[in-house]
Amino acid sequence: MANDSAVGGNISGTARRRPGIAAALLAAILLAGCTTASLEGTYGPPPTVAGAPTQPPVDPEQARIGAEQHPRIVASYGGVYHDDKLEQTLARIVGRAVAASDDPSQSYRITILNSPSVNAFALPGGYLYVTRGLLALANDSSEVAAVIAHEMGHVTANHAMQRQNKAQAAVIVSRVVTDVLQDGDAGKVALASSQRTLAAFSQQQELEADAIGVRTIGKAGYDPFAAARFLDLMGRYSAYKSAGTVQDKRPDFLASHPATPQRVELAIRAARQFGAPGIGEVDRDRYLAGINGIVYGDDPSQGFVRGKTFMHPSLGVGFTVPDGFVLDNTSDAVLATGPDGTALRFDGANLPAGSSLSAYIASGWVNGLDTTTIKTFTVNGLEAASARAEAKGWVFRIAVIRVGDSATYRFIFANESDTPGLERAADATVASFRRLTPQEAAALQPLRIRVVTVQPGDTIASMAAKMRGVERPEDLFLILNDIKPGTGLPAVGEKVKIVGE
C-alpha cells in the first residue's frame, strides 16, 4: 500500500456473484467517482536498447500514443525499477533479439517496471515493458528473450494499431490500457485507483506473435524451446499465486496469453523447425548473475507482508489477520481473504485533523449503514470507531482508526452473510492494529532473489527452509527454479534461486 493511499467513495453490496468471493467483493467495495492519491515513482525516458538507431523511422501517430501512455503505464506499475546490473542484462538480451528480428531498424526502448506481477507488454512506437516479477521468475536469458521477442512481434506486425482501428480507440496498447473507468456499472467493480483494462489481441494475432517470437530467438541463437518452457512455468506460477489468494487487479501476462496446451504445442512445433530440444543457448549462469539481489514481492515503499502480518515502516503501522487469512499487498490497499469467504480491505482515508470518526462513518460513504451500531473505542491507545452495514446481500464491518493528527486508516470487512467468523475476524484484526516501534520499522527489509550454489547434502527441503517471507516455500522454490515435483535438485555446483532478505 502506497504511503499516501487514501480513498473516498461509497460502499455498496453490488458485488457480482462468481467464484472467488473476495475478488468480487474487494473490486466492488467502492463505487465510481472515488478518488485515490496513489504513489507515483519518478521516472525518466526509458533507456534505448543498445544498438538501436539514433534516428528511427517511427510513425508519428504511434510515437504520439506511446509517449502519451508511457507515464500512465509507469505510474500504474509502481514506477521504474532501477538496477544497473539488471538493466545491462536486459539490454543485452533485447539488443540480440532486435538484431535477429524481422525489422532490425525498429527502435525499442525497454523499461523495467517496479511491480511483482509477472507481465510484459508493448506500446505503439516501440515502447517495451517487463516487470521485475517476470525477470525474477525467468531462469535464463532465452526465456526472457522469448517474452520480449513475442512483444516485438506485436510491434512489427502492427497489431496494436490494427486493434486501435478496429475498436476506434486512441489508447490501445499491446496488453494494457490505463484509464479511470467512467462507466457507472464498471465503476462498481473498480478498486479506488486508475484501472488497467485488458486489451487482449485476437487469438490469430497472439499465435502470429508466438511464431514471430520463436523464429526471432531461434535466429538470435537462443534456445527456441524457451517460449514453450516459460509459458508452462508461468502457468505453474499463476496456479501457485491463485491458490487461496486475492489477486492483484493488474492483468498479468497469462491474462491475455493463456498457456493452453494448444499454444504450448504450437510453440514447440515452431521451435522444432530449428532442431531438437537442446539446441541453442540458454545463457543461464550469466542471467542468474544479473538478477541476483533484485527485489522480490512487495516494494519497500508499499510496506511488507510477512505471513499473517502487514507492516509499513514509513507509515509506522502494522496489523495481523487471523489464521486462515491470506494477505495481498497492492499499491492501492491491502487485501485479504478468509476461509469462510470473509474479505478485507485496508486503506487510508482523508479526514481533516480533529474531525469526528463517528461523523465520518455516518457521512454517507457507507450504503446500508446501521447508525445504531456506531461506537467509539481505543485500539492500543489509538482513537477508533466502528459500525455495521448491510446492503444488497452483503454484510460489512467497518472500522476507522486515527494515528496522530492527520493519518486515518480504515478496515472494511465483508461477507455474504453475517457469520460469527466475520465478527471474530474483524474484531481480532482491528485489535491487532498498532504503531511500530522505531526498531521494528528499521529492521524491515525487502525480500530479494538470492542465487546460491547447490552443495553436497542439499535437498529441496533444505533449500526451501532457507526461503523467507513467502507462503508454501517448497512449492515456490520448485517453481522459481522450474523444477518438476519428484525430480530432485540440480547437480552439486549448479545455481538455484531462493527468496531471502
PDB file of N, CA and C in Angstrom, residues 395-490:
ATOM      1  N   VAL A 395     -22.870  -8.057   3.934  1.00  0.00           N
ATOM      2  CA  VAL A 395     -22.758  -7.558   5.302  1.00  0.00           C
ATOM      3  C   VAL A 395     -21.357  -6.995   5.479  1.00  0.00           C
ATOM      4  N   PHE A 396     -21.281  -5.770   5.991  1.00  0.00           N
ATOM      5  CA  PHE A 396     -19.998  -5.087   6.152  1.00  0.00           C
ATOM      6  C   PHE A 396     -19.730  -4.780   7.620  1.00  0.00           C
ATOM      7  N   ARG A 397     -18.497  -4.929   8.016  1.00  0.00           N
ATOM      8  CA  ARG A 397     -17.998  -4.439   9.298  1.00  0.00           C
ATOM      9  C   ARG A 397     -16.930  -3.400   8.983  1.00  0.00           C
ATOM     10  N   ILE A 398     -17.110  -2.190   9.483  1.00  0.00           N
ATOM     11  CA  ILE A 398     -16.208  -1.086   9.156  1.00  0.00           C
ATOM     12  C   ILE A 398     -15.564  -0.575  10.429  1.00  0.00           C
ATOM     13  N   ALA A 399     -14.278  -0.274  10.343  1.00  0.00           N
ATOM     14  CA  ALA A 399     -13.583   0.352  11.471  1.00  0.00           C
ATOM     15  C   ALA A 399     -12.624   1.392  10.926  1.00  0.00           C
ATOM     16  N   VAL A 400     -12.534   2.527  11.607  1.00  0.00           N
ATOM     17  CA  VAL A 400     -11.571   3.571  11.252  1.00  0.00           C
ATOM     18  C   VAL A 400     -10.739   3.889  12.484  1.00  0.00           C
ATOM     19  N   ILE A 401      -9.444   4.111  12.262  1.00  0.00           N
ATOM     20  CA  ILE A 401      -8.504   4.344  13.361  1.00  0.00           C
ATOM     21  C   ILE A 401      -7.650   5.552  13.021  1.00  0.00           C
ATOM     22  N   ARG A 402      -7.511   6.463  13.979  1.00  0.00           N
ATOM     23  CA  ARG A 402      -6.694   7.646  13.772  1.00  0.00           C
ATOM     24  C   ARG A 402      -5.322   7.445  14.412  1.00  0.00           C
ATOM     25  N   VAL A 403      -4.280   7.807  13.650  1.00  0.00           N
ATOM     26  CA  VAL A 403      -2.906   7.749  14.145  1.00  0.00           C
ATOM     27  C   VAL A 403      -2.328   9.150  14.037  1.00  0.00           C
ATOM     28  N   GLY A 404      -2.100   9.798  15.141  1.00  0.00           N
ATOM     29  CA  GLY A 404      -1.599  11.160  15.110  1.00  0.00           C
ATOM     30  C   GLY A 404      -2.682  12.139  14.706  1.00  0.00           C
ATOM     31  N   ASP A 405      -2.275  13.302  14.232  1.00  0.00           N
ATOM     32  CA  ASP A 405      -3.228  14.360  13.906  1.00  0.00           C
ATOM     33  C   ASP A 405      -3.849  14.209  12.527  1.00  0.00           C
ATOM     34  N   SER A 406      -3.136  13.586  11.586  1.00  0.00           N
ATOM     35  CA  SER A 406      -3.610  13.627  10.205  1.00  0.00           C
ATOM     36  C   SER A 406      -3.832  12.271   9.563  1.00  0.00           C
ATOM     37  N   ALA A 407      -3.236  11.211  10.072  1.00  0.00           N
ATOM     38  CA  ALA A 407      -3.337   9.902   9.427  1.00  0.00           C
ATOM     39  C   ALA A 407      -4.524   9.120   9.974  1.00  0.00           C
ATOM     40  N   THR A 408      -5.396   8.673   9.078  1.00  0.00           N
ATOM     41  CA  THR A 408      -6.541   7.853   9.453  1.00  0.00           C
ATOM     42  C   THR A 408      -6.585   6.643   8.532  1.00  0.00           C
ATOM     43  N   TYR A 409      -6.836   5.483   9.111  1.00  0.00           N
ATOM     44  CA  TYR A 409      -6.875   4.244   8.341  1.00  0.00           C
ATOM     45  C   TYR A 409      -8.206   3.560   8.570  1.00  0.00           C
ATOM     46  N   ARG A 410      -8.607   2.767   7.573  1.00  0.00           N
ATOM     47  CA  ARG A 410      -9.880   2.089   7.721  1.00  0.00           C
ATOM     48  C   ARG A 410      -9.778   0.627   7.306  1.00  0.00           C
ATOM     49  N   PHE A 411     -10.504  -0.201   8.031  1.00  0.00           N
ATOM     50  CA  PHE A 411     -10.685  -1.612   7.722  1.00  0.00           C
ATOM     51  C   PHE A 411     -12.113  -1.800   7.217  1.00  0.00           C
ATOM     52  N   ILE A 412     -12.264  -2.544   6.137  1.00  0.00           N
ATOM     53  CA  ILE A 412     -13.584  -2.875   5.614  1.00  0.00           C
ATOM     54  C   ILE A 412     -13.640  -4.393   5.455  1.00  0.00           C
ATOM     55  N   PHE A 413     -14.464  -5.042   6.255  1.00  0.00           N
ATOM     56  CA  PHE A 413     -14.659  -6.487   6.192  1.00  0.00           C
ATOM     57  C   PHE A 413     -16.021  -6.754   5.565  1.00  0.00           C
ATOM     58  N   ALA A 414     -16.148  -7.858   4.858  1.00  0.00           N
ATOM     59  CA  ALA A 414     -17.439  -8.171   4.254  1.00  0.00           C
ATOM     60  C   ALA A 414     -17.595  -9.659   4.041  1.00  0.00           C
ATOM     61  N   ASN A 415     -18.851 -10.057   4.036  1.00  0.00           N
ATOM     62  CA  ASN A 415     -19.219 -11.431   3.718  1.00  0.00           C
ATOM     63  C   ASN A 415     -20.642 -11.390   3.189  1.00  0.00           C
ATOM     64  N   GLU A 416     -21.036 -12.463   2.528  1.00  0.00           N
ATOM     65  CA  GLU A 416     -22.406 -12.516   2.025  1.00  0.00           C
ATOM     66  C   GLU A 416     -23.413 -12.805   3.134  1.00  0.00           C
ATOM     67  N   SER A 417     -22.925 -13.210   4.284  1.00  0.00           N
ATOM     68  CA  SER A 417     -23.813 -13.422   5.426  1.00  0.00           C
ATOM     69  C   SER A 417     -23.104 -12.968   6.694  1.00  0.00           C
ATOM     70  N   ASP A 418     -23.890 -12.648   7.699  1.00  0.00           N
ATOM     71  CA  ASP A 418     -23.331 -12.135   8.951  1.00  0.00           C
ATOM     72  C   ASP A 418     -22.902 -13.306   9.823  1.00  0.00           C
ATOM     73  N   THR A 419     -21.820 -13.943   9.417  1.00  0.00           N
ATOM     74  CA  THR A 419     -21.353 -15.126  10.123  1.00  0.00           C
ATOM     75  C   THR A 419     -20.595 -14.741  11.390  1.00  0.00           C
ATOM     76  N   PRO A 420     -20.542 -15.644  12.369  1.00  0.00           N
ATOM     77  CA  PRO A 420     -19.701 -15.371  13.545  1.00  0.00           C
ATOM     78  C   PRO A 420     -18.245 -15.143  13.157  1.00  0.00           C
ATOM     79  N   GLY A 421     -17.811 -15.817  12.090  1.00  0.00           N
ATOM     80  CA  GLY A 421     -16.434 -15.644  11.640  1.00  0.00           C
ATOM     81  C   GLY A 421     -16.138 -14.239  11.173  1.00  0.00           C
ATOM     82  N   LEU A 422     -17.130 -13.580  10.574  1.00  0.00           N
ATOM     83  CA  LEU A 422     -16.942 -12.205  10.120  1.00  0.00           C
ATOM     84  C   LEU A 422     -16.667 -11.291  11.303  1.00  0.00           C
ATOM     85  N   GLU A 423     -17.476 -11.415  12.346  1.00  0.00           N
ATOM     86  CA  GLU A 423     -17.298 -10.557  13.522  1.00  0.00           C
ATOM     87  C   GLU A 423     -15.982 -10.856  14.227  1.00  0.00           C
ATOM     88  N   ARG A 424     -15.660 -12.146  14.365  1.00  0.00           N
ATOM     89  CA  ARG A 424     -14.411 -12.504  15.048  1.00  0.00           C
ATOM     90  C   ARG A 424     -13.195 -11.996  14.281  1.00  0.00           C
ATOM     91  N   ALA A 425     -13.222 -12.155  12.959  1.00  0.00           N
ATOM     92  CA  ALA A 425     -12.087 -11.707  12.149  1.00  0.00           C
ATOM     93  C   ALA A 425     -11.924 -10.202  12.228  1.00  0.00           C
ATOM     94  N   ALA A 426     -13.046  -9.481  12.164  1.00  0.00           N
ATOM     95  CA  ALA A 426     -12.975  -8.024  12.237  1.00  0.00           C
ATOM     96  C   ALA A 426     -12.447  -7.578  13.595  1.00  0.00           C
ATOM     97  N   ASP A 427     -12.986  -8.153  14.659  1.00  0.00           N
ATOM     98  CA  ASP A 427     -12.562  -7.740  15.999  1.00  0.00           C
ATOM     99  C   ASP A 427     -11.081  -8.046  16.231  1.00  0.00           C
ATOM    100  N   ALA A 428     -10.640  -9.238  15.828  1.00  0.00           N
ATOM    101  CA  ALA A 428      -9.257  -9.633  16.082  1.00  0.00           C
ATOM    102  C   ALA A 428      -8.281  -8.797  15.269  1.00  0.00           C
ATOM    103  N   THR A 429      -8.615  -8.536  14.014  1.00  0.00           N
ATOM    104  CA  THR A 429      -7.704  -7.770  13.164  1.00  0.00           C
ATOM    105  C   THR A 429      -7.595  -6.333  13.638  1.00  0.00           C
ATOM    106  N   VAL A 430      -8.734  -5.713  13.926  1.00  0.00           N
ATOM    107  CA  VAL A 430      -8.715  -4.328  14.402  1.00  0.00           C
ATOM    108  C   VAL A 430      -7.951  -4.235  15.721  1.00  0.00           C
ATOM    109  N   ALA A 431      -8.153  -5.207  16.603  1.00  0.00           N
ATOM    110  CA  ALA A 431      -7.468  -5.179  17.897  1.00  0.00           C
ATOM    111  C   ALA A 431      -5.954  -5.320  17.754  1.00  0.00           C
ATOM    112  N   SER A 432      -5.502  -5.891  16.635  1.00  0.00           N
ATOM    113  CA  SER A 432      -4.063  -6.078  16.434  1.00  0.00           C
ATOM    114  C   SER A 432      -3.380  -4.838  15.868  1.00  0.00           C
ATOM    115  N   PHE A 433      -4.148  -3.856  15.409  1.00  0.00           N
ATOM    116  CA  PHE A 433      -3.565  -2.668  14.784  1.00  0.00           C
ATOM    117  C   PHE A 433      -2.760  -1.880  15.819  1.00  0.00           C
ATOM    118  N   ARG A 434      -1.560  -1.482  15.428  1.00  0.00           N
ATOM    119  CA  ARG A 434      -0.700  -0.781  16.381  1.00  0.00           C
ATOM    120  C   ARG A 434       0.358   0.021  15.635  1.00  0.00           C
ATOM    121  N   ARG A 435       0.993   0.893  16.381  1.00  0.00           N
ATOM    122  CA  ARG A 435       2.158   1.595  15.860  1.00  0.00           C
ATOM    123  C   ARG A 435       3.384   0.685  15.959  1.00  0.00           C
ATOM    124  N   LEU A 436       4.247   0.768  14.961  1.00  0.00           N
ATOM    125  CA  LEU A 436       5.507   0.038  15.016  1.00  0.00           C
ATOM    126  C   LEU A 436       6.514   0.820  15.845  1.00  0.00           C
ATOM    127  N   THR A 437       7.364   0.107  16.537  1.00  0.00           N
ATOM    128  CA  THR A 437       8.463   0.778  17.225  1.00  0.00           C
ATOM    129  C   THR A 437       9.515   1.181  16.195  1.00  0.00           C
ATOM    130  N   PRO A 438      10.325   2.179  16.489  1.00  0.00           N
ATOM    131  CA  PRO A 438      11.399   2.541  15.552  1.00  0.00           C
ATOM    132  C   PRO A 438      12.306   1.364  15.229  1.00  0.00           C
ATOM    133  N   GLN A 439      12.533   0.489  16.200  1.00  0.00           N
ATOM    134  CA  GLN A 439      13.392  -0.669  15.964  1.00  0.00           C
ATOM    135  C   GLN A 439      12.733  -1.639  14.983  1.00  0.00           C
ATOM    136  N   GLU A 440      11.421  -1.850  15.132  1.00  0.00           N
ATOM    137  CA  GLU A 440      10.709  -2.734  14.209  1.00  0.00           C
ATOM    138  C   GLU A 440      10.743  -2.182  12.790  1.00  0.00           C
ATOM    139  N   ALA A 441      10.480  -0.892  12.652  1.00  0.00           N
ATOM    140  CA  ALA A 441      10.470  -0.275  11.325  1.00  0.00           C
ATOM    141  C   ALA A 441      11.844  -0.357  10.674  1.00  0.00           C
ATOM    142  N   ALA A 442      12.887  -0.107  11.450  1.00  0.00           N
ATOM    143  CA  ALA A 442      14.240  -0.119  10.896  1.00  0.00           C
ATOM    144  C   ALA A 442      14.671  -1.518  10.489  1.00  0.00           C
ATOM    145  N   ALA A 443      14.128  -2.541  11.156  1.00  0.00           N
ATOM    146  CA  ALA A 443      14.546  -3.919  10.880  1.00  0.00           C
ATOM    147  C   ALA A 443      13.897  -4.493   9.629  1.00  0.00           C
ATOM    148  N   LEU A 444      12.845  -3.867   9.127  1.00  0.00           N
ATOM    149  CA  LEU A 444      12.145  -4.402   7.959  1.00  0.00           C
ATOM    150  C   LEU A 444      12.972  -4.188   6.698  1.00  0.00           C
ATOM    151  N   GLN A 445      13.235  -5.253   5.990  1.00  0.00           N
ATOM    152  CA  GLN A 445      13.997  -5.202   4.754  1.00  0.00           C
ATOM    153  C   GLN A 445      13.224  -5.929   3.661  1.00  0.00           C
ATOM    154  N   PRO A 446      13.353  -5.491   2.413  1.00  0.00           N
ATOM    155  CA  PRO A 446      12.625  -6.162   1.333  1.00  0.00           C
ATOM    156  C   PRO A 446      13.155  -7.564   1.083  1.00  0.00           C
ATOM    157  N   LEU A 447      12.294  -8.419   0.572  1.00  0.00           N
ATOM    158  CA  LEU A 447      12.725  -9.737   0.116  1.00  0.00           C
ATOM    159  C   LEU A 447      13.458  -9.583  -1.212  1.00  0.00           C
ATOM    160  N   ARG A 448      14.425 -10.444  -1.441  1.00  0.00           N
ATOM    161  CA  ARG A 448      15.212 -10.380  -2.674  1.00  0.00           C
ATOM    162  C   ARG A 448      15.472 -11.787  -3.210  1.00  0.00           C
ATOM    163  N   ILE A 449      15.677 -11.857  -4.512  1.00  0.00           N
ATOM    164  CA  ILE A 449      16.137 -13.098  -5.124  1.00  0.00           C
ATOM    165  C   ILE A 449      17.607 -13.280  -4.780  1.00  0.00           C
ATOM    166  N   ARG A 450      17.934 -14.417  -4.204  1.00  0.00           N
ATOM    167  CA  ARG A 450      19.318 -14.752  -3.893  1.00  0.00           C
ATOM    168  C   ARG A 450      19.699 -16.010  -4.674  1.00  0.00           C
ATOM    169  N   VAL A 451      20.781 -15.922  -5.418  1.00  0.00           N
ATOM    170  CA  VAL A 451      21.270 -17.061  -6.194  1.00  0.00           C
ATOM    171  C   VAL A 451      22.335 -17.771  -5.375  1.00  0.00           C
ATOM    172  N   VAL A 452      22.110 -19.059  -5.123  1.00  0.00           N
ATOM    173  CA  VAL A 452      23.030 -19.841  -4.297  1.00  0.00           C
ATOM    174  C   VAL A 452      23.471 -21.078  -5.068  1.00  0.00           C
ATOM    175  N   THR A 453      24.556 -21.675  -4.627  1.00  0.00           N
ATOM    176  CA  THR A 453      25.123 -22.856  -5.276  1.00  0.00           C
ATOM    177  C   THR A 453      24.722 -24.106  -4.507  1.00  0.00           C
ATOM    178  N   VAL A 454      24.276 -25.126  -5.228  1.00  0.00           N
ATOM    179  CA  VAL A 454      23.905 -26.393  -4.604  1.00  0.00           C
ATOM    180  C   VAL A 454      25.157 -27.058  -4.030  1.00  0.00           C
ATOM    181  N   GLN A 455      25.082 -27.409  -2.757  1.00  0.00           N
ATOM    182  CA  GLN A 455      26.197 -28.034  -2.048  1.00  0.00           C
ATOM    183  C   GLN A 455      25.891 -29.509  -1.775  1.00  0.00           C
ATOM    184  N   PRO A 456      26.933 -30.310  -1.537  1.00  0.00           N
ATOM    185  CA  PRO A 456      26.686 -31.714  -1.169  1.00  0.00           C
ATOM    186  C   PRO A 456      25.773 -31.801   0.047  1.00  0.00           C
ATOM    187  N   GLY A 457      24.800 -32.681  -0.014  1.00  0.00           N
ATOM    188  CA  GLY A 457      23.857 -32.853   1.085  1.00  0.00           C
ATOM    189  C   GLY A 457      22.633 -31.978   0.998  1.00  0.00           C
ATOM    190  N   ASP A 458      22.626 -30.989   0.106  1.00  0.00           N
ATOM    191  CA  ASP A 458      21.444 -30.141  -0.043  1.00  0.00           C
ATOM    192  C   ASP A 458      20.282 -30.945  -0.606  1.00  0.00           C
ATOM    193  N   THR A 459      19.091 -30.608  -0.169  1.00  0.00           N
ATOM    194  CA  THR A 459      17.863 -31.211  -0.682  1.00  0.00           C
ATOM    195  C   THR A 459      16.871 -30.100  -0.996  1.00  0.00           C
ATOM    196  N   ILE A 460      15.805 -30.472  -1.645  1.00  0.00           N
ATOM    197  CA  ILE A 460      14.756 -29.488  -1.904  1.00  0.00           C
ATOM    198  C   ILE A 460      14.216 -28.946  -0.584  1.00  0.00           C
ATOM    199  N   ALA A 461      14.045 -29.821   0.389  1.00  0.00           N
ATOM    200  CA  ALA A 461      13.528 -29.377   1.688  1.00  0.00           C
ATOM    201  C   ALA A 461      14.490 -28.417   2.373  1.00  0.00           C
ATOM    202  N   SER A 462      15.787 -28.696   2.298  1.00  0.00           N
ATOM    203  CA  SER A 462      16.748 -27.807   2.964  1.00  0.00           C
ATOM    204  C   SER A 462      16.845 -26.464   2.253  1.00  0.00           C
ATOM    205  N   MET A 463      16.724 -26.474   0.940  1.00  0.00           N
ATOM    206  CA  MET A 463      16.729 -25.210   0.202  1.00  0.00           C
ATOM    207  C   MET A 463      15.472 -24.410   0.517  1.00  0.00           C
ATOM    208  N   ALA A 464      14.334 -25.093   0.560  1.00  0.00           N
ATOM    209  CA  ALA A 464      13.079 -24.401   0.864  1.00  0.00           C
ATOM    210  C   ALA A 464      13.111 -23.805   2.264  1.00  0.00           C
ATOM    211  N   ALA A 465      13.832 -24.443   3.175  1.00  0.00           N
ATOM    212  CA  ALA A 465      13.927 -23.933   4.545  1.00  0.00           C
ATOM    213  C   ALA A 465      14.685 -22.617   4.614  1.00  0.00           C
ATOM    214  N   LYS A 466      15.458 -22.307   3.586  1.00  0.00           N
ATOM    215  CA  LYS A 466      16.197 -21.045   3.548  1.00  0.00           C
ATOM    216  C   LYS A 466      15.345 -19.889   3.030  1.00  0.00           C
ATOM    217  N   MET A 467      14.172 -20.214   2.483  1.00  0.00           N
ATOM    218  CA  MET A 467      13.297 -19.176   1.937  1.00  0.00           C
ATOM    219  C   MET A 467      12.704 -18.360   3.082  1.00  0.00           C
ATOM    220  N   ARG A 468      12.498 -17.072   2.851  1.00  0.00           N
ATOM    221  CA  ARG A 468      11.987 -16.167   3.872  1.00  0.00           C
ATOM    222  C   ARG A 468      10.767 -15.404   3.348  1.00  0.00           C
ATOM    223  N   GLY A 469       9.778 -15.248   4.236  1.00  0.00           N
ATOM    224  CA  GLY A 469       8.682 -14.329   3.971  1.00  0.00           C
ATOM    225  C   GLY A 469       7.712 -14.725   2.886  1.00  0.00           C
ATOM    226  N   VAL A 470       7.632 -16.023   2.521  1.00  0.00           N
ATOM    227  CA  VAL A 470       6.734 -16.445   1.450  1.00  0.00           C
ATOM    228  C   VAL A 470       5.843 -17.571   1.944  1.00  0.00           C
ATOM    229  N   GLU A 471       4.683 -17.701   1.305  1.00  0.00           N
ATOM    230  CA  GLU A 471       3.780 -18.800   1.599  1.00  0.00           C
ATOM    231  C   GLU A 471       4.246 -20.052   0.844  1.00  0.00           C
ATOM    232  N   ARG A 472       4.059 -21.210   1.446  1.00  0.00           N
ATOM    233  CA  ARG A 472       4.377 -22.500   0.834  1.00  0.00           C
ATOM    234  C   ARG A 472       5.750 -22.473   0.160  1.00  0.00           C
ATOM    235  N   PRO A 473       6.811 -22.308   0.959  1.00  0.00           N
ATOM    236  CA  PRO A 473       8.146 -22.092   0.399  1.00  0.00           C
ATOM    237  C   PRO A 473       8.646 -23.212  -0.502  1.00  0.00           C
ATOM    238  N   GLU A 474       8.321 -24.458  -0.188  1.00  0.00           N
ATOM    239  CA  GLU A 474       8.819 -25.542  -1.047  1.00  0.00           C
ATOM    240  C   GLU A 474       8.182 -25.485  -2.427  1.00  0.00           C
ATOM    241  N   ASP A 475       6.880 -25.217  -2.473  1.00  0.00           N
ATOM    242  CA  ASP A 475       6.210 -25.088  -3.771  1.00  0.00           C
ATOM    243  C   ASP A 475       6.823 -23.954  -4.582  1.00  0.00           C
ATOM    244  N   LEU A 476       7.058 -22.815  -3.921  1.00  0.00           N
ATOM    245  CA  LEU A 476       7.612 -21.670  -4.640  1.00  0.00           C
ATOM    246  C   LEU A 476       9.045 -21.938  -5.083  1.00  0.00           C
ATOM    247  N   PHE A 477       9.833 -22.610  -4.251  1.00  0.00           N
ATOM    248  CA  PHE A 477      11.204 -22.928  -4.640  1.00  0.00           C
ATOM    249  C   PHE A 477      11.220 -23.764  -5.917  1.00  0.00           C
ATOM    250  N   LEU A 478      10.366 -24.763  -6.002  1.00  0.00           N
ATOM    251  CA  LEU A 478      10.311 -25.602  -7.200  1.00  0.00           C
ATOM    252  C   LEU A 478       9.953 -24.780  -8.430  1.00  0.00           C
ATOM    253  N   ILE A 479       8.985 -23.876  -8.274  1.00  0.00           N
ATOM    254  CA  ILE A 479       8.545 -23.077  -9.416  1.00  0.00           C
ATOM    255  C   ILE A 479       9.617 -22.085  -9.834  1.00  0.00           C
ATOM    256  N   LEU A 480      10.203 -21.376  -8.875  1.00  0.00           N
ATOM    257  CA  LEU A 480      11.223 -20.377  -9.211  1.00  0.00           C
ATOM    258  C   LEU A 480      12.394 -20.984  -9.971  1.00  0.00           C
ATOM    259  N   ASN A 481      12.646 -22.265  -9.739  1.00  0.00           N
ATOM    260  CA  ASN A 481      13.777 -22.917 -10.393  1.00  0.00           C
ATOM    261  C   ASN A 481      13.342 -23.893 -11.477  1.00  0.00           C
ATOM    262  N   ASP A 482      12.055 -23.854 -11.824  1.00  0.00           N
ATOM    263  CA  ASP A 482      11.486 -24.723 -12.863  1.00  0.00           C
ATOM    264  C   ASP A 482      11.867 -26.179 -12.635  1.00  0.00           C
ATOM    265  N   ILE A 483      11.705 -26.611 -11.390  1.00  0.00           N
ATOM    266  CA  ILE A 483      11.954 -27.999 -11.026  1.00  0.00           C
ATOM    267  C   ILE A 483      10.607 -28.705 -10.922  1.00  0.00           C
ATOM    268  N   LYS A 484      10.437 -29.773 -11.643  1.00  0.00           N
ATOM    269  CA  LYS A 484       9.192 -30.522 -11.578  1.00  0.00           C
ATOM    270  C   LYS A 484       9.168 -31.355 -10.296  1.00  0.00           C
ATOM    271  N   PRO A 485       8.017 -31.444  -9.636  1.00  0.00           N
ATOM    272  CA  PRO A 485       7.931 -32.243  -8.408  1.00  0.00           C
ATOM    273  C   PRO A 485       8.420 -33.669  -8.642  1.00  0.00           C
ATOM    274  N   GLY A 486       9.228 -34.148  -7.719  1.00  0.00           N
ATOM    275  CA  GLY A 486       9.729 -35.511  -7.808  1.00  0.00           C
ATOM    276  C   GLY A 486      11.006 -35.688  -8.591  1.00  0.00           C
ATOM    277  N   THR A 487      11.549 -34.599  -9.152  1.00  0.00           N
ATOM    278  CA  THR A 487      12.753 -34.737  -9.978  1.00  0.00           C
ATOM    279  C   THR A 487      14.034 -34.442  -9.217  1.00  0.00           C
ATOM    280  N   GLY A 488      13.975 -33.840  -8.064  1.00  0.00           N
ATOM    281  CA  GLY A 488      15.169 -33.587  -7.275  1.00  0.00           C
ATOM    282  C   GLY A 488      15.887 -32.313  -7.655  1.00  0.00           C
ATOM    283  N   LEU A 489      16.881 -31.965  -6.838  1.00  0.00           N
ATOM    284  CA  LEU A 489      17.673 -30.756  -7.056  1.00  0.00           C
ATOM    285  C   LEU A 489      18.576 -30.895  -8.271  1.00  0.00           C
ATOM    286  N   PRO A 490      18.985 -29.758  -8.858  1.00  0.00           N
ATOM    287  CA  PRO A 490      20.065 -29.807  -9.845  1.00  0.00           C
ATOM    288  C   PRO A 490      21.346 -30.347  -9.201  1.00  0.00           C
TER     289      PRO A 490
END
